[in-house]
Short mmCIF file of C-alpha atoms in Angstrom, two decimals:
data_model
loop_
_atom_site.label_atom_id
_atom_site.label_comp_id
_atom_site.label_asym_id
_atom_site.label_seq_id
_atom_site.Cartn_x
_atom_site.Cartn_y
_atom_site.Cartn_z
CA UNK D 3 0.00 0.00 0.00
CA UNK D 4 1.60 3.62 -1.45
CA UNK D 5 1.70 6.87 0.47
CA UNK D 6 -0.03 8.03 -3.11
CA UNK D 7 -2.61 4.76 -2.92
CA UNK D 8 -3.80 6.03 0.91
CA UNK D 9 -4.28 9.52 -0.25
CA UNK D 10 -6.32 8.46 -3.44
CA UNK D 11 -8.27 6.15 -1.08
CA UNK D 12 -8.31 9.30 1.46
CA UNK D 13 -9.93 11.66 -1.96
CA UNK D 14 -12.71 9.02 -2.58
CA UNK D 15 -14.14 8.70 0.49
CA UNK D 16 -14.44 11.91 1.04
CA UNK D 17 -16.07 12.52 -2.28
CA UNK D 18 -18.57 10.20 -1.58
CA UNK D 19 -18.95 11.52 1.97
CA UNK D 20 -19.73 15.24 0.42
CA UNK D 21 -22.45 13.47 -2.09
CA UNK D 22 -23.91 12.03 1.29
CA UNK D 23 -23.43 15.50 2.86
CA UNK D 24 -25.55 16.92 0.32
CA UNK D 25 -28.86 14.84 1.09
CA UNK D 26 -28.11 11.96 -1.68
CA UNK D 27 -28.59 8.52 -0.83
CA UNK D 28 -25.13 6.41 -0.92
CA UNK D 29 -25.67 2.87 -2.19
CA UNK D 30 -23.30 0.43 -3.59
CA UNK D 31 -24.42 1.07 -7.34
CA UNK D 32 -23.30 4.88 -6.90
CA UNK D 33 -20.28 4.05 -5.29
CA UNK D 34 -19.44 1.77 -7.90
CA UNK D 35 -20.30 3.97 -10.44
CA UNK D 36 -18.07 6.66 -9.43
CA UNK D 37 -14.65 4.07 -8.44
CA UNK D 38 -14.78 2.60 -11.60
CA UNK D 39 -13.51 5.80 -13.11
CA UNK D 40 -10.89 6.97 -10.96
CA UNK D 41 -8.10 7.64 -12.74
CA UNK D 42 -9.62 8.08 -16.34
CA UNK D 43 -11.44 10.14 -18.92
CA UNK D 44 -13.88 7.46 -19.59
CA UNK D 45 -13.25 7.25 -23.48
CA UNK D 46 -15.45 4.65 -25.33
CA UNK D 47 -13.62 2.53 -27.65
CA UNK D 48 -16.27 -0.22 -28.79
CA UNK D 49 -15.13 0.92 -31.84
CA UNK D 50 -12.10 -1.16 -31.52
CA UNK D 51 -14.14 -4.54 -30.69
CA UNK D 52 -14.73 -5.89 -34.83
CA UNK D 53 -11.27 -4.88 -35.38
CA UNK D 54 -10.62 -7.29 -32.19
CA UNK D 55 -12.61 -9.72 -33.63
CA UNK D 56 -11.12 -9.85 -37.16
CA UNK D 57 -7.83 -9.74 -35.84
CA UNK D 58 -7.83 -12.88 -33.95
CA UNK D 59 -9.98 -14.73 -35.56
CA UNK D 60 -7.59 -17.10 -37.08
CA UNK D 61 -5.75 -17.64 -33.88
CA UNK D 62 -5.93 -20.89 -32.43
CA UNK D 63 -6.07 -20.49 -28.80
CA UNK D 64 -8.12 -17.44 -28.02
CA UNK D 65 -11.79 -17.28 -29.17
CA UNK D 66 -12.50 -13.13 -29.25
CA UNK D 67 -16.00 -12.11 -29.63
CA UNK D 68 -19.03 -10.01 -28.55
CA UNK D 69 -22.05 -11.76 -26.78
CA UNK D 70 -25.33 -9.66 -27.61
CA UNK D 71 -26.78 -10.08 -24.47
CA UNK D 72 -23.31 -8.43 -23.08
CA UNK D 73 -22.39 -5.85 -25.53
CA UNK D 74 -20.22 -3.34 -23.30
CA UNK D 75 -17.50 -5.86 -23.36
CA UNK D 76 -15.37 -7.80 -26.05
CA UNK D 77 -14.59 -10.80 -24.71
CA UNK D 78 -11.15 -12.93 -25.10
CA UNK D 79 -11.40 -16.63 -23.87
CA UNK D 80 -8.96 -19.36 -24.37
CA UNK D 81 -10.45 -22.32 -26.78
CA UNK D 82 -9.11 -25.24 -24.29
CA UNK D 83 -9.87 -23.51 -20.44
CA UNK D 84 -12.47 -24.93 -19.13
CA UNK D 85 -11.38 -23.85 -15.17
CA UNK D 86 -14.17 -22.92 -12.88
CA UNK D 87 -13.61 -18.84 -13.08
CA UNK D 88 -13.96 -19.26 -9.21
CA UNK D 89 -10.65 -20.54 -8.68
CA UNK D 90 -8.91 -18.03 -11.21
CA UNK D 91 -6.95 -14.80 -10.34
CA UNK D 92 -8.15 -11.74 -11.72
CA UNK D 93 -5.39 -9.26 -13.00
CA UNK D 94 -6.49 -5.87 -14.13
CA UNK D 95 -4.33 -3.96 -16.75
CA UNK D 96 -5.78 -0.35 -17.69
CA UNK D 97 -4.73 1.24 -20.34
CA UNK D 98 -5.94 4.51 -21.68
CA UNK D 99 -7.49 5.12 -25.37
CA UNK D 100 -4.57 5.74 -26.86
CA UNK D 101 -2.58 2.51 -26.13
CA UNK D 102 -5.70 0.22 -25.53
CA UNK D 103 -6.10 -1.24 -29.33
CA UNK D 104 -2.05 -2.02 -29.75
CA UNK D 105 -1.57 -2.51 -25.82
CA UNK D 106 -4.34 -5.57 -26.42
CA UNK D 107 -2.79 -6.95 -29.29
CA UNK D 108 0.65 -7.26 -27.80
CA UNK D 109 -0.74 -8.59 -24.92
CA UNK D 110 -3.10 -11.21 -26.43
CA UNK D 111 -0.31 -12.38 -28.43
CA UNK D 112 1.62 -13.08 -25.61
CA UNK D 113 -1.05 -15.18 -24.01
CA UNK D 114 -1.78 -17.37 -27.00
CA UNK D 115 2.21 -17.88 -27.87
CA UNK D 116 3.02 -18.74 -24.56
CA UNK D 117 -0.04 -20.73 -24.20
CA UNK D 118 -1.80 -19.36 -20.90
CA UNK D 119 -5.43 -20.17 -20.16
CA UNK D 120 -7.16 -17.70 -19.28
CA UNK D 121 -10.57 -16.26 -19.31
CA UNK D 122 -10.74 -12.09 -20.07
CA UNK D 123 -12.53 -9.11 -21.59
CA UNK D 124 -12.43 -5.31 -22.17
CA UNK D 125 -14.76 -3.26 -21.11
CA UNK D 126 -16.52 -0.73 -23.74
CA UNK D 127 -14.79 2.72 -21.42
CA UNK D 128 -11.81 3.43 -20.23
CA UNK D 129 -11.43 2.99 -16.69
CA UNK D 130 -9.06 1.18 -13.93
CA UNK D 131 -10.62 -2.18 -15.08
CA UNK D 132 -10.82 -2.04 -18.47
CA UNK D 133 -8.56 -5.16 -19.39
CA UNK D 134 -9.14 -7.92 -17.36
CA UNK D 135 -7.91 -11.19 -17.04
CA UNK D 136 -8.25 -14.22 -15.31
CA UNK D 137 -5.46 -16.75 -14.73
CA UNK D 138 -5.47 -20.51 -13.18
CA UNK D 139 -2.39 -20.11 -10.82
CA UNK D 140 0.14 -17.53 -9.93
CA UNK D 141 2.71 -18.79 -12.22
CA UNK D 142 0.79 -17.64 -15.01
CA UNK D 143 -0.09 -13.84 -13.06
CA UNK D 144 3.65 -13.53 -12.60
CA UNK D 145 4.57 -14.29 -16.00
CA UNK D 146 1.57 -11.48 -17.71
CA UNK D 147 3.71 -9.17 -14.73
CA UNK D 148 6.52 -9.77 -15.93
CA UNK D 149 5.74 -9.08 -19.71
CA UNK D 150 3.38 -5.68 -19.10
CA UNK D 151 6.30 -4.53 -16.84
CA UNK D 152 9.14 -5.02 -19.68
CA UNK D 153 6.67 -3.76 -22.74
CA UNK D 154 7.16 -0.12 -22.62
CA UNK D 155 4.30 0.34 -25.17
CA UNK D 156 1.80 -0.64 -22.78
CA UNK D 157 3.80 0.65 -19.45
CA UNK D 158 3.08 3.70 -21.47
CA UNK D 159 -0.59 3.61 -21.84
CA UNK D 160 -1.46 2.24 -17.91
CA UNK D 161 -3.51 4.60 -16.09
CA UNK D 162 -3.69 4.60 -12.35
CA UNK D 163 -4.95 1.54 -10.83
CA UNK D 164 -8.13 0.83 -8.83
CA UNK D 165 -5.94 2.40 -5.34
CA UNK D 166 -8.27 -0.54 -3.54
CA UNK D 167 -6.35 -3.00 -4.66
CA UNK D 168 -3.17 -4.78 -4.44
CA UNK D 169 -1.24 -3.08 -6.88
CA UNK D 170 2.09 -4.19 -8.84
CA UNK D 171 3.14 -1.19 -10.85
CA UNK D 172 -0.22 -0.22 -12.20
CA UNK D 173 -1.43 -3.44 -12.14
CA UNK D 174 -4.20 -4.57 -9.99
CA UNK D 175 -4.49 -8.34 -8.52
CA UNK D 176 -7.61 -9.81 -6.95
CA UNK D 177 -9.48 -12.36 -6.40
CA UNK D 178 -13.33 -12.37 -6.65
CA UNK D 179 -14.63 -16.04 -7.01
CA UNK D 180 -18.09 -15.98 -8.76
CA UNK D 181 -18.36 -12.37 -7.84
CA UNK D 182 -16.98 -8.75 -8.55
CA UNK D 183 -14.21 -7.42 -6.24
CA UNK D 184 -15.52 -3.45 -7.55
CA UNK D 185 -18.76 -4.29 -6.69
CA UNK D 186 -18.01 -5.56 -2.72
CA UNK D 187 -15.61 -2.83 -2.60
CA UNK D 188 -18.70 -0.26 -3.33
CA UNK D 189 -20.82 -1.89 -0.84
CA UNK D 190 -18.48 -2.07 2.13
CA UNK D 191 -17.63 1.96 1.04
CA UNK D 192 -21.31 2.31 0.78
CA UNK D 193 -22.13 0.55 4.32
CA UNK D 194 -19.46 2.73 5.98
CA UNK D 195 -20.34 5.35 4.83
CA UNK D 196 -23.72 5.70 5.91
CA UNK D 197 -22.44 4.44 9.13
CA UNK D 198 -20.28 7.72 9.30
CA UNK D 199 -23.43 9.64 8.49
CA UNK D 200 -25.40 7.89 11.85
CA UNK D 201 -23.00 9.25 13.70
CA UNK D 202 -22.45 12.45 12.62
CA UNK D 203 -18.80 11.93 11.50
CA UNK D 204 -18.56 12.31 7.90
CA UNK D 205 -16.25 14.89 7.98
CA UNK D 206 -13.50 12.30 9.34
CA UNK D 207 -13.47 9.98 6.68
CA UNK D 208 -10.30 8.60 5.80
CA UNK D 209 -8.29 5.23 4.37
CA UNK D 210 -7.06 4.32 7.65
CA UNK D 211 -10.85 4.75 9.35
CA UNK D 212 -12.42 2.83 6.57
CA UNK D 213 -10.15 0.07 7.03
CA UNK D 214 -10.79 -0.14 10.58
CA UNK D 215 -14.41 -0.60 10.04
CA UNK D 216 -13.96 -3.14 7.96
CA UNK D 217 -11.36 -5.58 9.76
CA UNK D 218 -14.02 -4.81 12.51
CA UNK D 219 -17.14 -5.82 10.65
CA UNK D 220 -15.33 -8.63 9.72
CA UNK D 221 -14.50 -9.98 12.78
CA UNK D 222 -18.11 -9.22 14.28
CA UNK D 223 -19.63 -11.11 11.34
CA UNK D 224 -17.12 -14.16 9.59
CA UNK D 225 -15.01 -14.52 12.92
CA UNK D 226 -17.47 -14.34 15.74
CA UNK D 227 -20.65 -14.68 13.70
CA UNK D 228 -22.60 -11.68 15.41
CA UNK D 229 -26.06 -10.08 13.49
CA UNK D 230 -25.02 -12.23 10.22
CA UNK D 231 -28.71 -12.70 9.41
CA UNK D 232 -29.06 -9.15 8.85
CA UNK D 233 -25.89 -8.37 7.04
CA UNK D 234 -26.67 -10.86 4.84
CA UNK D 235 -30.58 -9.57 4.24
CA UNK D 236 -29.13 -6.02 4.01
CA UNK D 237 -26.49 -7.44 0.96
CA UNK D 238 -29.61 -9.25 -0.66
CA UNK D 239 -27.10 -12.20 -1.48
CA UNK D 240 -29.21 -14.49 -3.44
CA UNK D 241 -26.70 -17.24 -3.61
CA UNK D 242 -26.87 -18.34 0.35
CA UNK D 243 -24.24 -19.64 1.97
CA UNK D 244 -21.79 -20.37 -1.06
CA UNK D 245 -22.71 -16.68 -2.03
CA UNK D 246 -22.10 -15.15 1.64
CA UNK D 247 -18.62 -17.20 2.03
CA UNK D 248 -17.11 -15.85 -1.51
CA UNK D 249 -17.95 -12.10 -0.04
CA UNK D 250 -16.13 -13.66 3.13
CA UNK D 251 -12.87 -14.44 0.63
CA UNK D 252 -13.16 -11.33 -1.34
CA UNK D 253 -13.27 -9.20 2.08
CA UNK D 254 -10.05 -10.54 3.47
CA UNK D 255 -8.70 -9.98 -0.03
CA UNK D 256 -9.45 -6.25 0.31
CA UNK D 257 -8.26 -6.40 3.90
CA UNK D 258 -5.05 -7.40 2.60
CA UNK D 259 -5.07 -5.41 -0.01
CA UNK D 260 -5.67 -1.92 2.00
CA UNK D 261 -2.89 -3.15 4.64
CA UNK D 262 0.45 -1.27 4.68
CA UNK D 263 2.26 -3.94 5.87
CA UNK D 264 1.04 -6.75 2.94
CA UNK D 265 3.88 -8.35 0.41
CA UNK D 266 2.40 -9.36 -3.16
CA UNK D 267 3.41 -13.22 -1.46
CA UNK D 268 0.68 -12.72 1.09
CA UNK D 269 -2.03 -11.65 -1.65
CA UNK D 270 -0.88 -15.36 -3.06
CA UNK D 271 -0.80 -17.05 -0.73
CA UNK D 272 -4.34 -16.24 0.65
CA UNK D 273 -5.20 -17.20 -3.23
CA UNK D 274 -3.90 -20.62 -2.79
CA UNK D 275 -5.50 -21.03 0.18
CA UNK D 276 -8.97 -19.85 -0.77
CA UNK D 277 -9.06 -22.24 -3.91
CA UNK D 278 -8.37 -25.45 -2.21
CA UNK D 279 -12.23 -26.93 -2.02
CA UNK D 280 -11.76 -28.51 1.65
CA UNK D 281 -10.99 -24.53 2.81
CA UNK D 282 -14.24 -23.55 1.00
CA UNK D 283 -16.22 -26.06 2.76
CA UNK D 284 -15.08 -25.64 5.89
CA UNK D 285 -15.69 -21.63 5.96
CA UNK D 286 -19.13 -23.02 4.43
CA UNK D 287 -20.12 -25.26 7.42
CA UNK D 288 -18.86 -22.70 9.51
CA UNK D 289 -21.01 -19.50 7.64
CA UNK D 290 -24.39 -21.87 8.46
CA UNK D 291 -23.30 -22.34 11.75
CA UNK D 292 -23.12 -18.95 12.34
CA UNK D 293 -26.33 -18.38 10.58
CA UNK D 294 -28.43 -21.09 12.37
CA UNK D 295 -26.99 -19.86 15.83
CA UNK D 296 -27.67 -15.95 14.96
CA UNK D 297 -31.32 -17.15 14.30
CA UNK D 298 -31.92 -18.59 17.89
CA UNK D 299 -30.40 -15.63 19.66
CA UNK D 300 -33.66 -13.91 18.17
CA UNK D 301 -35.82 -15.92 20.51
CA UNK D 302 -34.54 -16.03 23.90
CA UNK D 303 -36.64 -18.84 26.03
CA UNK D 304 -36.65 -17.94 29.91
CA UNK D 305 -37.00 -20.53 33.06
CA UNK D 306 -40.97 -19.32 33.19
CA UNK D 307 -41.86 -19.57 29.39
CA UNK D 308 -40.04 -23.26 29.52
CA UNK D 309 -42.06 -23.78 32.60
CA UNK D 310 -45.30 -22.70 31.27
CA UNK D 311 -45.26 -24.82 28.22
CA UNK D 312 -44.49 -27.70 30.62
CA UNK D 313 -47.81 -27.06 32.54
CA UNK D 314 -49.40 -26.35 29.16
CA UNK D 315 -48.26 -29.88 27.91
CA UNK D 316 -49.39 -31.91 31.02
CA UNK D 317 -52.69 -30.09 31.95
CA UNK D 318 -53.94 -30.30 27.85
CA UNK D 319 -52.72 -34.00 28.25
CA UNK D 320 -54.64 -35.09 31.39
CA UNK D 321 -57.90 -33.27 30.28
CA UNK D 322 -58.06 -35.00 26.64
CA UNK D 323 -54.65 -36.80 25.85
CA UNK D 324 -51.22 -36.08 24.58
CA UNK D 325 -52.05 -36.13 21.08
CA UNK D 326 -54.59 -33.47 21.92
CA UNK D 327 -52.21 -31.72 23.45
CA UNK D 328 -49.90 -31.75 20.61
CA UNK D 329 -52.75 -31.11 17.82
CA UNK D 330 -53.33 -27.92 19.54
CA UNK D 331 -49.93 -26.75 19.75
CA UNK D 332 -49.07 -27.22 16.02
CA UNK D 333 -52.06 -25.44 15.47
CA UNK D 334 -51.49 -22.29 17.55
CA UNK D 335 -47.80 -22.51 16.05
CA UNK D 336 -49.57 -22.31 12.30
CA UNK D 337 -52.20 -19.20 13.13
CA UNK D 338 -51.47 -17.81 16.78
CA UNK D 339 -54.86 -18.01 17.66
CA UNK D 340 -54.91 -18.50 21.91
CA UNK D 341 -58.64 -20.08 21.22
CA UNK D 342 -57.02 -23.32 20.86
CA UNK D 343 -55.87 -23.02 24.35
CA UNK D 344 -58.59 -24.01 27.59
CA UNK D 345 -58.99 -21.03 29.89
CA UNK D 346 -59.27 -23.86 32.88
CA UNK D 347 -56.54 -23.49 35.18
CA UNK D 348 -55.86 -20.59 33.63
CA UNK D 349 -53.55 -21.93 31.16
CA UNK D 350 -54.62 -19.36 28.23
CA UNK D 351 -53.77 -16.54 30.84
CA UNK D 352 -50.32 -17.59 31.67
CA UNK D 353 -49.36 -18.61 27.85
CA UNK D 354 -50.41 -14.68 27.27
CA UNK D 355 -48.99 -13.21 30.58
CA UNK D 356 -46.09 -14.91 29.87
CA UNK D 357 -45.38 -13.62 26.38
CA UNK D 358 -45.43 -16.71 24.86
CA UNK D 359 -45.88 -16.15 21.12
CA UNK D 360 -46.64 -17.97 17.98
CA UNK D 361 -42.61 -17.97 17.66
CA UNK D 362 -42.00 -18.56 20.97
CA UNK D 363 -44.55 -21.39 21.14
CA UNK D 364 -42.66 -23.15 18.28
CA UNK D 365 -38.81 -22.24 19.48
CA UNK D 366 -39.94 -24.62 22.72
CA UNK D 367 -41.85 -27.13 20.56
CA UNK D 368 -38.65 -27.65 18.80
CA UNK D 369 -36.96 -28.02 22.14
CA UNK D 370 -39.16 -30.21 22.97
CA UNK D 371 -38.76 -32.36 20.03
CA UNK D 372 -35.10 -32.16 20.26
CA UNK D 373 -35.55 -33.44 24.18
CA UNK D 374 -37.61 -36.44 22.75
CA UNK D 375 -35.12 -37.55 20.66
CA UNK D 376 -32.60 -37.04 22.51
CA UNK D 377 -34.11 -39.62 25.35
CA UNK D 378 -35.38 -42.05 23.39
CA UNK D 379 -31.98 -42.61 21.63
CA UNK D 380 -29.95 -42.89 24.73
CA UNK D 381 -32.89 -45.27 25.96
CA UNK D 382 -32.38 -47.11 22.81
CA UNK D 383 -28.76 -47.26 23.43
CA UNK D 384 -28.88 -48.44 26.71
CA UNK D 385 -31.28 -51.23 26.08
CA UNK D 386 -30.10 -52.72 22.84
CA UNK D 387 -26.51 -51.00 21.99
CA UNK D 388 -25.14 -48.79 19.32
CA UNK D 389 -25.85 -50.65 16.26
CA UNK D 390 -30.09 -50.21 17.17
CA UNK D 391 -29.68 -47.15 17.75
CA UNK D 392 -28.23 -46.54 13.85
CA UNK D 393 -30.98 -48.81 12.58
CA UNK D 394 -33.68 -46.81 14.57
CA UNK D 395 -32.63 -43.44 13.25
CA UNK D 396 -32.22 -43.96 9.57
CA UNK D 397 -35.29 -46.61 9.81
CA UNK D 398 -37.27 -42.81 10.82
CA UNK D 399 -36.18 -41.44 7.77
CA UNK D 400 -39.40 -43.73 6.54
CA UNK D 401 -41.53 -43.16 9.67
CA UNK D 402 -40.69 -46.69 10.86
CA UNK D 403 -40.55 -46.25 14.79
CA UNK D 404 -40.15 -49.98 15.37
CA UNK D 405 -36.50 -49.97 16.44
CA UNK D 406 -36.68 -47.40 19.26
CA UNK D 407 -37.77 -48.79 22.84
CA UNK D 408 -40.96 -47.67 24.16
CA UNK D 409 -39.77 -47.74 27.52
CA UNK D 410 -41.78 -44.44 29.20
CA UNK D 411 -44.23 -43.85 25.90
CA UNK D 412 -41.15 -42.46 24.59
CA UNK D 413 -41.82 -43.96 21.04
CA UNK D 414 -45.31 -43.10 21.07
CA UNK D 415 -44.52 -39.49 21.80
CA UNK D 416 -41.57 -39.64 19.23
CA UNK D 417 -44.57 -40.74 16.69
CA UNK D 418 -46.56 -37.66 17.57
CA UNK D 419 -43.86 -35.10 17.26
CA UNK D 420 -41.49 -36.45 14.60
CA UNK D 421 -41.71 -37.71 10.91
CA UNK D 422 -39.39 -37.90 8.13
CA UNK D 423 -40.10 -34.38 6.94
CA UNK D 424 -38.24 -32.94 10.26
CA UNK D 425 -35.80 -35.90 11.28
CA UNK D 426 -33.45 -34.14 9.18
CA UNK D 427 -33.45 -30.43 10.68
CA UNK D 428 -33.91 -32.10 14.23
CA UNK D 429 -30.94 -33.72 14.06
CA UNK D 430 -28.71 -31.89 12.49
CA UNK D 431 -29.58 -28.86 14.86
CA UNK D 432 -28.66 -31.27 17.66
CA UNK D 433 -25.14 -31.27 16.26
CA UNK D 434 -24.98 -27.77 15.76
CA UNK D 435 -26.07 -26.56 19.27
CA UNK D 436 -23.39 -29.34 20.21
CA UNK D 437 -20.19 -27.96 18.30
CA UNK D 438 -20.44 -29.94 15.48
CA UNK D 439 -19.51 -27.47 12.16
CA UNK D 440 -21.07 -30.00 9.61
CA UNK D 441 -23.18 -29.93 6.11
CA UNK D 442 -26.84 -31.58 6.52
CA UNK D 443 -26.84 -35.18 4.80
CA UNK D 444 -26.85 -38.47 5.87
CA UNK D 445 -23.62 -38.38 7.92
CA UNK D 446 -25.64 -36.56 10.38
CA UNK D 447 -27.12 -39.76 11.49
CA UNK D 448 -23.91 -41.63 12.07
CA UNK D 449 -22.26 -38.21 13.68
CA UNK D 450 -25.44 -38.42 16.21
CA UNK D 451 -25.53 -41.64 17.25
CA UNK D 452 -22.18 -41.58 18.12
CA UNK D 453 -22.69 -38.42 20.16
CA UNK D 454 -24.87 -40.08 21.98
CA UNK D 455 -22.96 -43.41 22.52
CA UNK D 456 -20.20 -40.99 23.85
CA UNK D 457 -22.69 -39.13 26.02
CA UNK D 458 -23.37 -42.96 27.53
CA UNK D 459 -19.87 -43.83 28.31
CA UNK D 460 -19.05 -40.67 29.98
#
């Protein structure tokens, strides 16, 4: 990170912070619209795409055309990459009007000659991300370095580079998975911003500020996993959890990115280390962790809510059976109607003195459910050993009960409460409220029965 870098960073942000000054709304589509042209007169040169297009049309290993349905950009592919873009780097080399057409050619040669997959395009203006391109490892980024940093044509023609970024020269390096680094970039600018404007300190923007806020939203929401539900509604991230751990990846990139102290090996090496699949998964388990256990903090249960349903449960049961009981309590959980409760022994009174809620009502139901299962598995267990106690729980999957003991009504009450359209959630929120960081599938079952063979021998 440049003196020159911080003090470009320092001139945005406070650009954007006068636009907010002056009664606009800041959102991420403004932001972006204005950092994309940083550094550049914003020249069209579409009229340079056919001549793209003719030129390489005869070349063997890059495949250069314009998609209709994407017109602002001519795109340059290699014929024989078929790499998941995910698990590319992204390199962007900007290059004003007057060296774009020749600065493209010498540098598409070089890629075909020397044989480099990679997947690129140039955008229809001129602006810090003009020429992109996407690479499968950093051998291949180092080498397109190398080249742009000994051709003096194009050295000659590079604007300034998007000051976010790692920079090498004038060349930008990112990584952005399946999404756009610009475009998180604009919303973490656009969510600080407005934070600055809440409390009244828009005046103080500044690089060093901004990057505080967001190594600290970071940690509050991918390290400790605190309000992720509604950072995640507030992004509108349509692609869940996959979706919510790439802007986890890209973040750290720009964390590294925007710290003074960061070597171009570090900006690799977190590259590497993203792309391994087993690394992805794991920050995936550990996003819906996070997620699930951010949605239970919304409904706190206290000692007199759990001890109300508890009267609810056995005064319902002796005055018309459990499964009464029950049938009443998934119905107040569907409509919130108190009706379905008996005013005798003022049970309808304490449900409503006690606060307890359509979503309240349903956060202990699944408690309860959980408690169910959890007993009549280690009952299982005990009476007829580990191997039952598999059979049982995957035999549930088809609402066969057969293999659980009914020692206490416990499989009669498991029949009531539990069928194969919840076995799944049950049990894998068993895990997770135990510590297990897992993906819901079948090794849920096998992960749970051991939990609870442990639980036995301790």
């Amino acid at each position: 990170m440049k003196e020159n870098q911080t003090n470009r960073i320092d001139h945005f942000l406070k650009f954007i912070s006068e636009i907010s000054k002056s009664g606009i709304q800041i959102d991420s589509n403004l932001v972006y619209a204005n950092l994309v042209k940083l550094g550049s007169k914003g020249s069209r040169f579409d009229d340079y795409f056919t001549a793209w297009v003719q030129r390489f049309k005869t070349n063997k290993n890059i495949n250069v055309f314009v998609d209709n349905n994407w017109n602002c950009f001519c795109q340059f592919k290699s014929i024989y990459d078929d790499k998941n873009p995910y698990y590319k780097l992204k390199l962007y080399i900007p290059m004003d009007k007057e060296h774009i057409y020749k600065g493209v050619n010498d540098l598409f040669d070089f890629l075909s000659h020397q044989n480099i997959q990679h997947l690129s395009k140039v955008t229809i203006n001129e602006r810090f991300d003009d020429v992109v391109i996407r690479v499968n490892n950093v051998r291949c980024a180092k080498e397109i370095m190398k080249y742009v940093n000994q051709n003096d044509y194009i050295k000659q023609g590079l604007i300034a580079p998007n000051p976010f970024a790692f920079t090498d020269g004038n060349i930008s390096l990112v990584w952005d998975g399946m999404m756009s680094y610009n475009t998180v970039i604009s919303n973490w600018i656009s969510l600080y911003i407005n934070q600055c404007k809440i409390n009244n300190c828009l005046d103080n923007v500044s690089y060093i500020d901004f990057y505080t806020y967001v190594y600290n939203m970071y940690n509050k929401i991918f390290i400790e996993g605190k309000d992720i539900n509604n950072f995640l509604n507030s992004l509108k991230l349509n692609g869940g959890i996959k979706e919510l751990t790439n802007y986890q990846y890209v973040t750290r990139i720009l964390l590294i990115s925007l710290n003074k102290n960061s070597t171009l090996d570090d900006l690799f090496n977190e590259f590497n280390k993203i792309v391994i699949p087993i690394n992805q998964k794991n920050t995936e388990n550990k996003m819906n962790y996070f997620i699930e256990n951010d949605k239970k903090q919304d409904i706190l249960i206290d000692n007199t809510q759990e001890e109300s349903f508890n009267l609810l449960l056995f005064e319902l049961s002796k005055n018309s059976g459990i499964e009464n009981a029950i049938l009443c309590i998934k119905r107040f959980n569907e409509t919130g109607d108190y009706r379905y409760f008996t005013r005798k022994n003022n049970i309808r009174n304490t449900l409503l003195s006690n606060n307890i809620t359509k979503d309240v009502m349903n956060q202990l139901f699944i408690n309860f459910q959980k408690y169910i299962l959890i007993n009549v598995s280690k009952l299982t267990y005990e009476k007829y050993g580990p191997i039952q106690l598999s059979r049982a729980l995957f035999a549930l999957k088809n609402n066969n009960y057969m293999y659980f003991t009914n020692e206490n009504n416990l499989r009669k009450y498991l029949e009531l409460l539990i069928n194969n359209n919840n076995i799944d959630d049950i049990i894998h929120d068993i895990l997770i409220e135990s510590g297990y960081n897992i993906s819901q599938n079948d090794d849920d079952y096998w992960i749970f029965s051991e939990m609870v063979s442990n639980s036995k021998k301790k």
